[in-house]
């Protein structure tokens, strides 16, 4: 109902609405707006809590005990005790390593033999890398196949042998430092208390290790990059090609409708099902190919098909429906006038699609593809079924290597009872998040770049 109020000077005031229906709509709109704001605030709070929890575990005080003091080791070589291991040459580091092996050979023979997979003891002679044979301890064999950094890592792990005996979170380390120092001085007099950033360049470049003090994410990071690369190479051309056919060439018939329905349904299938499919097809049926044995004359597959190729193809199948659907939406969004203009100028169907449709749909296609690949990067269940390793210290040398990936590495660390493994798991989560954010940023940049070109 509309009402008009007369003006005291003979005129009229502005019209105003007194309808109860409009008042209810306004109140409902305010409530909806408030509800959406609450949802946004809850989402932001959950994200901030997650990030703060991870950061809280990635930094803090650590109590470390060494089996051998680094200053004692460098002193045995005649250097001042304040000399760091990083200042020693490769030959001097190997000398320390050889002295330790020689001194403790009887007690640690099997342990060292497992660690030096390329070292054999035959007739009391040391054989290193099949390049050096000596009657003396391996001090004169300079491990030519290893870099200086690798030899230093061996000295730290097998001679210094640092052991973490206590960890504290960043908040505890900041607000309760005096109490922690007093407790370490009373209970752990031999330990050194240091503030440690579990997330460091050394953590990124170091391989996995059973000792959390020196464990790193390098092997899992390389494995993830290999798997994602094969996933993208396999799924992108097939997915975009299928989308072009369904949108530009497929007619309105029952068969194409069934295909489209199945593609939509496959996008919602649990990922573990794809893992079982990959195990049956890629690991077992195509073992000769996925193990790489066809490259060496058809010999026995050393990895039984549980390789990076199998993992990449399995994840490729997982994200293939997502790429097809996203590409279809991007192609469908291109105005039909573009197609009509191309056909009117005498272009064939494919020429029109290639020159007009795809350039305009490419931003959406790339965005959907990178987001799908980001999902594949965080998958764990399919790779567990396919056969990803939970503990491996050797970097993948190619697509037919055994592997692990970052999500599986994080799960393996969080399942360990020691608190320090949860610290390095938090650091690995940050690395994974940075990798995911990098992919998402690349999607935005590519979308904006090709959108400007299309205009």
Tab-separated table of N, CA and C in Angstrom, residues 220-303:
chain	number	residue	atom	x	y	z
A	220	UNK	N	60.367	-37.180	-1.649
A	220	UNK	CA	58.926	-37.094	-1.863
A	220	UNK	C	58.565	-35.943	-2.789
A	221	UNK	N	59.305	-34.835	-2.708
A	221	UNK	CA	59.032	-33.694	-3.580
A	221	UNK	C	59.302	-34.049	-5.036
A	222	UNK	N	60.435	-34.698	-5.304
A	222	UNK	CA	60.728	-35.135	-6.666
A	222	UNK	C	59.688	-36.141	-7.156
A	223	UNK	N	59.275	-37.041	-6.264
A	223	UNK	CA	58.259	-38.012	-6.648
A	223	UNK	C	56.942	-37.354	-7.017
A	224	UNK	N	56.528	-36.347	-6.250
A	224	UNK	CA	55.282	-35.628	-6.555
A	224	UNK	C	55.376	-34.906	-7.893
A	225	UNK	N	56.514	-34.264	-8.148
A	225	UNK	CA	56.667	-33.541	-9.411
A	225	UNK	C	56.656	-34.502	-10.602
A	226	UNK	N	57.317	-35.644	-10.466
A	226	UNK	CA	57.291	-36.641	-11.536
A	226	UNK	C	55.867	-37.125	-11.800
A	227	UNK	N	55.154	-37.474	-10.738
A	227	UNK	CA	53.792	-38.004	-10.892
A	227	UNK	C	52.866	-36.967	-11.513
A	228	UNK	N	52.951	-35.723	-11.054
A	228	UNK	CA	52.082	-34.669	-11.587
A	228	UNK	C	52.403	-34.397	-13.050
A	229	UNK	N	53.676	-34.443	-13.425
A	229	UNK	CA	54.054	-34.208	-14.817
A	229	UNK	C	53.441	-35.275	-15.732
A	230	UNK	N	53.542	-36.543	-15.334
A	230	UNK	CA	52.954	-37.614	-16.153
A	230	UNK	C	51.435	-37.506	-16.166
A	231	UNK	N	50.847	-37.135	-15.051
A	231	UNK	CA	49.392	-36.955	-14.998
A	231	UNK	C	48.937	-35.889	-15.980
A	232	UNK	N	49.640	-34.771	-16.007
A	232	UNK	CA	49.264	-33.676	-16.893
A	232	UNK	C	49.465	-34.043	-18.357
A	233	UNK	N	50.583	-34.677	-18.677
A	233	UNK	CA	50.856	-35.055	-20.067
A	233	UNK	C	49.815	-36.053	-20.580
A	234	UNK	N	49.354	-36.921	-19.707
A	234	UNK	CA	48.372	-37.929	-20.116
A	234	UNK	C	46.960	-37.370	-20.209
A	235	UNK	N	46.531	-36.605	-19.217
A	235	UNK	CA	45.122	-36.238	-19.110
A	235	UNK	C	44.744	-34.996	-19.901
A	236	UNK	N	45.673	-34.041	-20.053
A	236	UNK	CA	45.298	-32.778	-20.695
A	236	UNK	C	44.903	-32.943	-22.164
A	237	UNK	N	45.723	-33.543	-23.022
A	237	UNK	CA	45.301	-33.650	-24.427
A	237	UNK	C	44.068	-34.523	-24.609
A	238	UNK	N	43.971	-35.605	-23.841
A	238	UNK	CA	42.803	-36.481	-23.974
A	238	UNK	C	41.546	-35.759	-23.495
A	239	UNK	N	41.631	-35.069	-22.357
A	239	UNK	CA	40.458	-34.386	-21.822
A	239	UNK	C	39.978	-33.260	-22.710
A	240	UNK	N	40.897	-32.433	-23.207
A	240	UNK	CA	40.502	-31.324	-24.080
A	240	UNK	C	39.966	-31.859	-25.402
A	241	UNK	N	40.593	-32.896	-25.957
A	241	UNK	CA	40.092	-33.479	-27.192
A	241	UNK	C	38.693	-34.039	-27.037
A	242	UNK	N	38.429	-34.722	-25.934
A	242	UNK	CA	37.086	-35.256	-25.693
A	242	UNK	C	36.069	-34.134	-25.542
A	243	UNK	N	36.454	-33.060	-24.867
A	243	UNK	CA	35.534	-31.933	-24.693
A	243	UNK	C	35.210	-31.274	-26.033
A	244	UNK	N	36.211	-31.122	-26.901
A	244	UNK	CA	35.962	-30.517	-28.222
A	244	UNK	C	34.999	-31.374	-29.022
A	245	UNK	N	35.204	-32.674	-28.989
A	245	UNK	CA	34.301	-33.550	-29.750
A	245	UNK	C	32.872	-33.470	-29.219
A	246	UNK	N	32.715	-33.548	-27.893
A	246	UNK	CA	31.369	-33.548	-27.331
A	246	UNK	C	30.640	-32.234	-27.571
A	247	UNK	N	31.352	-31.122	-27.602
A	247	UNK	CA	30.703	-29.830	-27.756
A	247	UNK	C	30.558	-29.407	-29.218
A	248	UNK	N	31.488	-29.777	-30.063
A	248	UNK	CA	31.494	-29.250	-31.434
A	248	UNK	C	31.073	-30.274	-32.489
A	249	UNK	N	31.258	-31.548	-32.220
A	249	UNK	CA	31.017	-32.548	-33.258
A	249	UNK	C	29.914	-33.543	-32.902
A	250	UNK	N	29.772	-33.870	-31.631
A	250	UNK	CA	28.788	-34.884	-31.230
A	250	UNK	C	27.372	-34.374	-31.445
A	251	UNK	N	26.548	-35.221	-32.016
A	251	UNK	CA	25.162	-34.848	-32.245
A	251	UNK	C	24.275	-35.173	-31.057
A	252	UNK	N	23.026	-34.811	-31.173
A	252	UNK	CA	22.056	-35.087	-30.122
A	252	UNK	C	21.477	-36.474	-30.340
A	253	UNK	N	22.105	-37.473	-29.733
A	253	UNK	CA	21.589	-38.839	-29.842
A	253	UNK	C	21.770	-39.549	-28.506
A	254	UNK	N	21.219	-40.749	-28.414
A	254	UNK	CA	21.210	-41.469	-27.148
A	254	UNK	C	22.621	-41.863	-26.699
A	255	UNK	N	23.469	-42.268	-27.650
A	255	UNK	CA	24.814	-42.700	-27.291
A	255	UNK	C	25.607	-41.563	-26.665
A	256	UNK	N	25.578	-40.391	-27.285
A	256	UNK	CA	26.313	-39.252	-26.729
A	256	UNK	C	25.743	-38.803	-25.391
A	257	UNK	N	24.426	-38.929	-25.235
A	257	UNK	CA	23.825	-38.589	-23.943
A	257	UNK	C	24.298	-39.540	-22.852
A	258	UNK	N	24.420	-40.834	-23.178
A	258	UNK	CA	24.922	-41.804	-22.208
A	258	UNK	C	26.382	-41.502	-21.852
A	259	UNK	N	27.197	-41.163	-22.864
A	259	UNK	CA	28.609	-40.825	-22.613
A	259	UNK	C	28.717	-39.612	-21.697
A	260	UNK	N	27.925	-38.578	-21.974
A	260	UNK	CA	27.970	-37.364	-21.154
A	260	UNK	C	27.539	-37.646	-19.730
A	261	UNK	N	26.525	-38.456	-19.560
A	261	UNK	CA	26.053	-38.805	-18.212
A	261	UNK	C	27.118	-39.558	-17.436
A	262	UNK	N	27.804	-40.476	-18.101
A	262	UNK	CA	28.839	-41.248	-17.421
A	262	UNK	C	30.033	-40.377	-17.052
A	263	UNK	N	30.376	-39.428	-17.904
A	263	UNK	CA	31.475	-38.523	-17.566
A	263	UNK	C	31.126	-37.713	-16.330
A	264	UNK	N	29.904	-37.219	-16.262
A	264	UNK	CA	29.477	-36.453	-15.091
A	264	UNK	C	29.492	-37.315	-13.833
A	265	UNK	N	29.109	-38.580	-13.953
A	265	UNK	CA	29.094	-39.476	-12.793
A	265	UNK	C	30.514	-39.842	-12.358
A	266	UNK	N	31.402	-40.038	-13.331
A	266	UNK	CA	32.779	-40.415	-12.991
A	266	UNK	C	33.496	-39.321	-12.214
A	267	UNK	N	33.082	-38.076	-12.376
A	267	UNK	CA	33.712	-36.978	-11.635
A	267	UNK	C	33.460	-37.087	-10.138
A	268	UNK	N	32.424	-37.829	-9.748
A	268	UNK	CA	32.113	-37.976	-8.329
A	268	UNK	C	32.488	-39.311	-7.734
A	269	UNK	N	33.168	-40.169	-8.485
A	269	UNK	CA	33.565	-41.484	-7.976
A	269	UNK	C	34.686	-41.319	-6.949
A	270	UNK	N	34.634	-42.016	-5.813
A	270	UNK	CA	35.718	-41.896	-4.812
A	270	UNK	C	37.071	-42.257	-5.416
A	271	UNK	N	38.099	-41.569	-4.951
A	271	UNK	CA	39.423	-41.747	-5.541
A	271	UNK	C	39.986	-43.141	-5.312
A	272	UNK	N	39.584	-43.808	-4.238
A	272	UNK	CA	40.098	-45.152	-3.974
A	272	UNK	C	39.708	-46.112	-5.085
A	273	UNK	N	38.568	-45.871	-5.740
A	273	UNK	CA	38.139	-46.725	-6.847
A	273	UNK	C	39.114	-46.605	-8.008
A	274	UNK	N	39.577	-45.402	-8.271
A	274	UNK	CA	40.575	-45.214	-9.326
A	274	UNK	C	41.882	-45.910	-8.962
A	275	UNK	N	42.211	-45.948	-7.675
A	275	UNK	CA	43.399	-46.673	-7.251
A	275	UNK	C	43.294	-48.160	-7.544
A	276	UNK	N	42.120	-48.750	-7.298
A	276	UNK	CA	41.919	-50.164	-7.607
A	276	UNK	C	41.968	-50.403	-9.107
A	277	UNK	N	41.422	-49.455	-9.885
A	277	UNK	CA	41.488	-49.567	-11.343
A	277	UNK	C	42.933	-49.495	-11.828
A	278	UNK	N	43.705	-48.558	-11.273
A	278	UNK	CA	45.107	-48.456	-11.652
A	278	UNK	C	45.904	-49.684	-11.270
A	279	UNK	N	45.588	-50.295	-10.113
A	279	UNK	CA	46.273	-51.517	-9.699
A	279	UNK	C	45.998	-52.663	-10.674
A	280	UNK	N	44.742	-52.783	-11.106
A	280	UNK	CA	44.372	-53.883	-11.999
A	280	UNK	C	44.923	-53.694	-13.408
A	281	UNK	N	44.904	-52.446	-13.911
A	281	UNK	CA	45.276	-52.219	-15.313
A	281	UNK	C	46.760	-51.901	-15.447
A	282	UNK	N	47.214	-50.845	-14.776
A	282	UNK	CA	48.566	-50.351	-15.005
A	282	UNK	C	49.629	-51.171	-14.277
A	283	UNK	N	49.343	-51.581	-13.036
A	283	UNK	CA	50.352	-52.301	-12.262
A	283	UNK	C	50.452	-53.758	-12.692
A	284	UNK	N	49.308	-54.404	-12.922
A	284	UNK	CA	49.320	-55.840	-13.197
A	284	UNK	C	49.210	-56.161	-14.684
A	285	UNK	N	48.171	-55.652	-15.348
A	285	UNK	CA	47.975	-56.003	-16.760
A	285	UNK	C	49.084	-55.433	-17.644
A	286	UNK	N	49.439	-54.178	-17.419
A	286	UNK	CA	50.460	-53.515	-18.237
A	286	UNK	C	51.800	-53.466	-17.521
A	287	UNK	N	52.098	-54.477	-16.737
A	287	UNK	CA	53.327	-54.471	-15.942
A	287	UNK	C	54.573	-54.381	-16.810
A	288	UNK	N	54.558	-55.033	-17.956
A	288	UNK	CA	55.737	-54.994	-18.830
A	288	UNK	C	56.070	-53.568	-19.246
A	289	UNK	N	55.041	-52.764	-19.464
A	289	UNK	CA	55.270	-51.370	-19.855
A	289	UNK	C	55.564	-50.490	-18.656
A	290	UNK	N	54.732	-50.552	-17.629
A	290	UNK	CA	54.862	-49.627	-16.504
A	290	UNK	C	56.096	-49.913	-15.655
A	291	UNK	N	56.625	-51.120	-15.689
A	291	UNK	CA	57.848	-51.418	-14.947
A	291	UNK	C	59.096	-51.039	-15.717
A	292	UNK	N	58.949	-50.784	-17.029
A	292	UNK	CA	60.097	-50.436	-17.844
A	292	UNK	C	60.894	-51.624	-18.337
A	293	UNK	N	60.423	-52.847	-18.092
A	293	UNK	CA	61.180	-54.023	-18.512
A	293	UNK	C	61.248	-54.164	-20.026
A	294	UNK	N	60.313	-53.564	-20.760
A	294	UNK	CA	60.345	-53.652	-22.211
A	294	UNK	C	61.546	-52.905	-22.790
A	295	UNK	N	62.142	-52.016	-22.002
A	295	UNK	CA	63.299	-51.269	-22.485
A	295	UNK	C	64.603	-52.046	-22.361
A	296	UNK	N	64.603	-53.116	-21.595
A	296	UNK	CA	65.827	-53.888	-21.367
A	296	UNK	C	65.666	-55.315	-21.854
A	297	UNK	N	64.935	-55.495	-22.908
A	297	UNK	CA	64.818	-56.811	-23.511
A	297	UNK	C	63.775	-57.706	-22.904
A	298	UNK	N	62.842	-57.126	-22.173
A	298	UNK	CA	61.742	-57.931	-21.645
A	298	UNK	C	62.104	-58.752	-20.434
A	299	UNK	N	63.127	-58.350	-19.689
A	299	UNK	CA	63.495	-59.078	-18.489
A	299	UNK	C	62.483	-58.896	-17.383
A	300	UNK	N	62.774	-59.483	-16.243
A	300	UNK	CA	61.855	-59.405	-15.115
A	300	UNK	C	61.748	-57.975	-14.612
A	301	UNK	N	60.539	-57.529	-14.360
A	301	UNK	CA	60.322	-56.159	-13.889
A	301	UNK	C	60.830	-56.038	-12.460
A	302	UNK	N	61.695	-55.074	-12.221
A	302	UNK	CA	62.282	-54.922	-10.895
A	302	UNK	C	61.315	-54.265	-9.920
A	303	UNK	N	60.408	-53.444	-10.421
A	303	UNK	CA	59.495	-52.723	-9.535
A	303	UNK	C	58.083	-53.281	-9.603
